[in-house]
mmCIF file of C-alpha atoms in Angstrom:
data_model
loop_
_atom_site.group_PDB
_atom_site.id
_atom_site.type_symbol
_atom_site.label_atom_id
_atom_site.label_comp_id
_atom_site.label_asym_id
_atom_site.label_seq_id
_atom_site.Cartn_x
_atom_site.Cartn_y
_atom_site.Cartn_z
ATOM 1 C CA UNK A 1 -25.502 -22.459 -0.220
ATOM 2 C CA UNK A 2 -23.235 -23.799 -3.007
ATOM 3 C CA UNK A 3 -20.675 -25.094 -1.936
ATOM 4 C CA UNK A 4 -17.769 -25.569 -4.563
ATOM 5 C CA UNK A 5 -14.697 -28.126 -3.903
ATOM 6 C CA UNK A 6 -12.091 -28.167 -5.465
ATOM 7 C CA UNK A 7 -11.437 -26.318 -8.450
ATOM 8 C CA UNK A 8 -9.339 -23.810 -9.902
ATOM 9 C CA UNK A 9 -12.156 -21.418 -11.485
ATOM 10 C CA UNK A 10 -16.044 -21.242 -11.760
ATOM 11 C CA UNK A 11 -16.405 -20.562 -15.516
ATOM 12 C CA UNK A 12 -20.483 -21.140 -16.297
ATOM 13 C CA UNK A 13 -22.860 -17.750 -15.349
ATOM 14 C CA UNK A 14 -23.937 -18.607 -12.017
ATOM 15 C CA UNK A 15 -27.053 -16.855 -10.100
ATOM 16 C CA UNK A 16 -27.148 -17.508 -6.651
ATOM 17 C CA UNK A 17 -30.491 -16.908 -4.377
ATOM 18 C CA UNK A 18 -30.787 -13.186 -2.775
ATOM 19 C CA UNK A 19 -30.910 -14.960 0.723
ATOM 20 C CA UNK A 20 -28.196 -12.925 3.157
ATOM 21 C CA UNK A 21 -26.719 -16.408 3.888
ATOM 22 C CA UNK A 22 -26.034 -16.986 0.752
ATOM 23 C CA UNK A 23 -21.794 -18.324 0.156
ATOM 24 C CA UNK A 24 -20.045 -19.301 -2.542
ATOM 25 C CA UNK A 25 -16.858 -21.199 -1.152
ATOM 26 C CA UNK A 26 -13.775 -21.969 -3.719
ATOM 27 C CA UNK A 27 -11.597 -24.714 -2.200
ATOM 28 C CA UNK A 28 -8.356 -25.913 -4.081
ATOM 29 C CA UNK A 29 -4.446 -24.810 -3.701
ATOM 30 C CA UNK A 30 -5.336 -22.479 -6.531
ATOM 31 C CA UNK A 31 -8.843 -21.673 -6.456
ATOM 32 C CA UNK A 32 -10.056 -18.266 -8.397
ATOM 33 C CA UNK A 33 -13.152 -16.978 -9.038
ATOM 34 C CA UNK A 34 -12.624 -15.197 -12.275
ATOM 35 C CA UNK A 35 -15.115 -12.282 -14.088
ATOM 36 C CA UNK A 36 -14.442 -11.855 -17.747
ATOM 37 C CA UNK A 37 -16.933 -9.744 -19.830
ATOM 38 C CA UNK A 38 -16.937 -6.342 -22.459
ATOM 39 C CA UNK A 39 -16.449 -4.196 -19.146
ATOM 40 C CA UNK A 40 -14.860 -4.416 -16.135
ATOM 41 C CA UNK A 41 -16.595 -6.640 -13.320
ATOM 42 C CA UNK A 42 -18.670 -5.478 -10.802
ATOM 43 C CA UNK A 43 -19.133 -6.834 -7.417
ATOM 44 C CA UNK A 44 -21.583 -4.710 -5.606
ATOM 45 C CA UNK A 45 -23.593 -5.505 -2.372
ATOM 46 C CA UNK A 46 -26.122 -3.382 -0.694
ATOM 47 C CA UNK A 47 -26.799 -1.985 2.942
ATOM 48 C CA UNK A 48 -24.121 -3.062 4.396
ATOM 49 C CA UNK A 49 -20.310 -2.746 4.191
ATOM 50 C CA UNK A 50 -17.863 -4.952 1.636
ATOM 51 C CA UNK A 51 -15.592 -7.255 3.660
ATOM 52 C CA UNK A 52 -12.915 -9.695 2.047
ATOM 53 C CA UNK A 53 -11.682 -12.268 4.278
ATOM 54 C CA UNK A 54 -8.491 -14.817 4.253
ATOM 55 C CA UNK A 55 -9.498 -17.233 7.230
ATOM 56 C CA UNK A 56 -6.431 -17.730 8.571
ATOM 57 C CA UNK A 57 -4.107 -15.272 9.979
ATOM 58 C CA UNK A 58 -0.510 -13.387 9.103
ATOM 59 C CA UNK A 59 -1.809 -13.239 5.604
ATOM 60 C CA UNK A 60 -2.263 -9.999 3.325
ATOM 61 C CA UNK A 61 -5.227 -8.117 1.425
ATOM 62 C CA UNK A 62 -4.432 -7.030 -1.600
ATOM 63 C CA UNK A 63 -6.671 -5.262 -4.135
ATOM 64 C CA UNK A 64 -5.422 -3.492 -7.623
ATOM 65 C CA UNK A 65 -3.520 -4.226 -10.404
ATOM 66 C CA UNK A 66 0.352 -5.901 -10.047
ATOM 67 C CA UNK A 67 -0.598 -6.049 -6.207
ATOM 68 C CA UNK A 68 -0.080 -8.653 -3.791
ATOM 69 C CA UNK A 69 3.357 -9.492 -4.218
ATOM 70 C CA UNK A 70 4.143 -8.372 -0.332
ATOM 71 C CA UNK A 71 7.202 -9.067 1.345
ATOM 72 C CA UNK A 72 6.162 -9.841 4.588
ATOM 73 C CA UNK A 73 2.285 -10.808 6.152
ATOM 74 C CA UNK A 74 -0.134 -8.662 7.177
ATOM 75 C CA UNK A 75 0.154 -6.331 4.377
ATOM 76 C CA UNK A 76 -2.702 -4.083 3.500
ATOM 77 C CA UNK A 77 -1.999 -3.004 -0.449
ATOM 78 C CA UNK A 78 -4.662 -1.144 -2.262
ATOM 79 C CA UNK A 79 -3.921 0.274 -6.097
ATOM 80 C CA UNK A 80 -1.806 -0.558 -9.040
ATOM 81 C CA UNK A 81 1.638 -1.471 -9.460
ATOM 82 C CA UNK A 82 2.771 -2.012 -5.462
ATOM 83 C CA UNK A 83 5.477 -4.083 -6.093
ATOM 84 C CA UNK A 84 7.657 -4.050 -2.622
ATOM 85 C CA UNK A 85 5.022 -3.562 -0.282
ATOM 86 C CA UNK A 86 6.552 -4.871 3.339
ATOM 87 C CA UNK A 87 5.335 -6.849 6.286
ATOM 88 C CA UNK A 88 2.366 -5.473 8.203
ATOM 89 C CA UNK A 89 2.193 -2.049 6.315
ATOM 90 C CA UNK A 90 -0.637 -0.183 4.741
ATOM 91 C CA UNK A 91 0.165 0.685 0.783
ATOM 92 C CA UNK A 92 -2.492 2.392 -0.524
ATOM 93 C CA UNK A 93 -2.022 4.186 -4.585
ATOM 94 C CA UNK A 94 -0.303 3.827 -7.534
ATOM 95 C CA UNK A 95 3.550 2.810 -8.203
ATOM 96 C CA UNK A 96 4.135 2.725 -4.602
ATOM 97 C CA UNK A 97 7.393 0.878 -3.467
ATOM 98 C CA UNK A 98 8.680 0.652 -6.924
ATOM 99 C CA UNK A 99 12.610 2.014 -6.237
ATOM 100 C CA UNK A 100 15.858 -0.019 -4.824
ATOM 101 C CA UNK A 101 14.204 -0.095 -1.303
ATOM 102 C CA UNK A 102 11.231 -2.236 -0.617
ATOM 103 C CA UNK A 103 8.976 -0.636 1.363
ATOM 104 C CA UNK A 104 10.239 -1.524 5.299
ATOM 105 C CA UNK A 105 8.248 -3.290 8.124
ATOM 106 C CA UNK A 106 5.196 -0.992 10.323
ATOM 107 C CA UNK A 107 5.243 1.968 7.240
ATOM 108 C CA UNK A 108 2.334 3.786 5.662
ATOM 109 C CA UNK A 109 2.506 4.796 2.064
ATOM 110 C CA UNK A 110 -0.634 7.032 0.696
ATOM 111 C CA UNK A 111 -0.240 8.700 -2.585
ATOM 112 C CA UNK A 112 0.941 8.112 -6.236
ATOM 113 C CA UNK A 113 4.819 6.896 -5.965
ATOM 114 C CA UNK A 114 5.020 7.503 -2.100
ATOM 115 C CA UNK A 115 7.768 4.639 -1.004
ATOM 116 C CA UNK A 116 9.446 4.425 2.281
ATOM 117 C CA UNK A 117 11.573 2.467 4.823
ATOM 118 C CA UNK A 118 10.715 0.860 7.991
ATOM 119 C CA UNK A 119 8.722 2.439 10.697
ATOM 120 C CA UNK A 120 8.234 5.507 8.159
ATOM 121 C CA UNK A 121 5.072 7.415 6.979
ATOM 122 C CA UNK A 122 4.761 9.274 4.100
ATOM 123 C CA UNK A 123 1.422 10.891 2.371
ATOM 124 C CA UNK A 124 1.441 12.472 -0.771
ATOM 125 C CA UNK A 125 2.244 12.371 -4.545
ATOM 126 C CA UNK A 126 6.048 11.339 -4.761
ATOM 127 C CA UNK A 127 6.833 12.008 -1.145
ATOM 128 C CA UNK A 128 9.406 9.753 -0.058
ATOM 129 C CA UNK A 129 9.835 8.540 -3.553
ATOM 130 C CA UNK A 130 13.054 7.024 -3.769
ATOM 131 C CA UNK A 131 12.747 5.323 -1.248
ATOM 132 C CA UNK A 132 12.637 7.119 2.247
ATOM 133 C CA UNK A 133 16.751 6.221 3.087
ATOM 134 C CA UNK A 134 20.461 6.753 1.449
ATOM 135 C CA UNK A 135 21.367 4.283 -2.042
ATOM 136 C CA UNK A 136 20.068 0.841 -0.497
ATOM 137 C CA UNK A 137 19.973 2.003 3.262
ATOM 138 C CA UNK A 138 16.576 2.770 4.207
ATOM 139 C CA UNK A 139 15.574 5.413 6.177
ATOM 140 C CA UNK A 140 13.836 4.625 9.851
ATOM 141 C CA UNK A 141 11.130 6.698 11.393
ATOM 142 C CA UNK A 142 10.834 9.368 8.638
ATOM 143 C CA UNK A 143 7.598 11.245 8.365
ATOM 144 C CA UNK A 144 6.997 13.340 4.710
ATOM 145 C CA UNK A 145 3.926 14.876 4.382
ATOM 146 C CA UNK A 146 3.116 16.571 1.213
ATOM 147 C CA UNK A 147 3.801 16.364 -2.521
ATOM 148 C CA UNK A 148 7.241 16.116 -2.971
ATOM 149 C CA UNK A 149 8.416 16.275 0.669
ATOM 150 C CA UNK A 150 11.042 13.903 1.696
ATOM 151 C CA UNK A 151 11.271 12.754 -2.170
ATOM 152 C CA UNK A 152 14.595 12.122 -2.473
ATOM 153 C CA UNK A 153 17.299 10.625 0.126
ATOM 154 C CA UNK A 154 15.193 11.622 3.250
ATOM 155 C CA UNK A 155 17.486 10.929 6.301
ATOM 156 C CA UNK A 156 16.445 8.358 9.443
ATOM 157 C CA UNK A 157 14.178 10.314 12.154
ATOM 158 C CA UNK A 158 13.512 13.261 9.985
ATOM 159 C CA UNK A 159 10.295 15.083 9.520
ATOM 160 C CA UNK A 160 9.151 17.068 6.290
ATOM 161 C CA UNK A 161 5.700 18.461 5.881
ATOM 162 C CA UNK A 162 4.427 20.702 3.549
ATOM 163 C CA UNK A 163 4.881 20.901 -0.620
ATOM 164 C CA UNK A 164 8.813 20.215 -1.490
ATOM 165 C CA UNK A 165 9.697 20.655 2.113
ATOM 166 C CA UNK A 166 13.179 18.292 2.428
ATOM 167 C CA UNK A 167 12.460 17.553 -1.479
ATOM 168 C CA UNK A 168 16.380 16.359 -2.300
ATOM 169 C CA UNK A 169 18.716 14.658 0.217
ATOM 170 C CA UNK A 170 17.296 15.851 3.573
ATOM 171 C CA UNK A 171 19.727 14.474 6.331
ATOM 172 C CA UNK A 172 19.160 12.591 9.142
ATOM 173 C CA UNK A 173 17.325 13.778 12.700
ATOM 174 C CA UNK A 174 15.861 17.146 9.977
ATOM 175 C CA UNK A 175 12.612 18.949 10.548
ATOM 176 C CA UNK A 176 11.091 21.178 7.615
ATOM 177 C CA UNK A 177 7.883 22.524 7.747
ATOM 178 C CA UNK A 178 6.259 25.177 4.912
ATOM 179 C CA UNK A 179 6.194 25.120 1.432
ATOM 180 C CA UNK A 180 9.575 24.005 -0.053
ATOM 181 C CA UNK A 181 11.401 24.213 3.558
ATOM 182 C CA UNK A 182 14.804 22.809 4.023
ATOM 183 C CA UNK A 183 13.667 21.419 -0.012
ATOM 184 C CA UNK A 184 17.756 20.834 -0.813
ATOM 185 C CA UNK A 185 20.294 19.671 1.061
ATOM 186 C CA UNK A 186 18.703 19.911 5.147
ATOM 187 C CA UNK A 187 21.793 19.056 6.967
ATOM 188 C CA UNK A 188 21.910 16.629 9.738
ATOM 189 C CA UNK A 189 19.694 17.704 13.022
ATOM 190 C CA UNK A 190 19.069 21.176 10.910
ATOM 191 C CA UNK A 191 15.533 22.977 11.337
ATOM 192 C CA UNK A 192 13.516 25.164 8.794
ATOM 193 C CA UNK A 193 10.116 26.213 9.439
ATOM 194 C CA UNK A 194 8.094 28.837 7.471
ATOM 195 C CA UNK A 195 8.244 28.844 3.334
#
């Protein structure tokens, strides 16, 4: 296969054989391969699944736009504009982890502007927006589940599923579950189930 040492970019078209061991290997402190044409480039492979590799490990895969500016290894950040993803998380939309709190250690963001401390999980547009936590204290072993839930302030060890459920300043130890539930103000250990 060709075998490419050394350089920072492979600028001249290039078609390589249709043999499955075919590799193209970049080697250099800042190696890129880099696709420039009228539309976006296309990478596509056939029959079997699409894997992208770094060979050594405690390193990060990132894949978007303003991605892959992790905290921490073993990031997994998928999307545009992921800007505080943290160490050994999974970050997967758009302006994810872009408040005062970088996204904490062992958390799972999923959803446009879902951000969130460590240990935390939120899924949905905006939930746990501003950062799952209090000012610059994030929040621990939050869950929000749902547009909007747990979007603003949500408290350490507190659990919000459903649309707006613990929406604004949900205290700590909470549980809300049903459309807007406990949505302003939860206080600490309260519990609101039902819309």
């Amino acid at each position: 296969p060709p075998i490419l040492i050394g350089v920072d970019n492979l600028q001249q078209t290039c078609d390589i054989g249709n043999t499955t061991d075919t590799d193209v290997v970049l080697s250099g402190a800042s190696a890129t391969l880099s696709l420039d044409g009228t539309s976006g480039p296309k990478i596509s492979y056939a029959n079997e699944d699409i894997r992208i590799v770094k060979a050594t490990e405690f390193k990060n895969i990132s894949i978007g736009f303003d991605v892959g500016t992790a905290n921490d290894n073993n990031a997994v950040e998928i999307g545009s504009n992921i800007p505080n993803c943290g160490g050994e998380c999974v970050s997967i939309g758009h302006d994810i982890a872009t408040g005062v709190i970088a996204q904490g250690k062992f958390s799972v963001a999923i959803g446009k502007s879902a951000a969130l401390g460590s240990s935390c999980i939120a899924i949905g547009t905006n939930a746990g927006a501003t950062g799952q936590g209090t000012g610059t204290i994030p929040a621990v072993e939050a869950i929000a589940i749902g547009a909007n839930a747990g979007a603003e302030e949500q408290g350490t060890s507190s659990v919000a599923i459903g649309a707006n459920a613990g929406s604004a300043g949900q205290k700590p130890e909470c549980v809300a579950i049903g459309l807007k539930a406990g949505s302003t103000r939860q206080q600490d250990g309260a519990i609101a189930v039902g819309q």
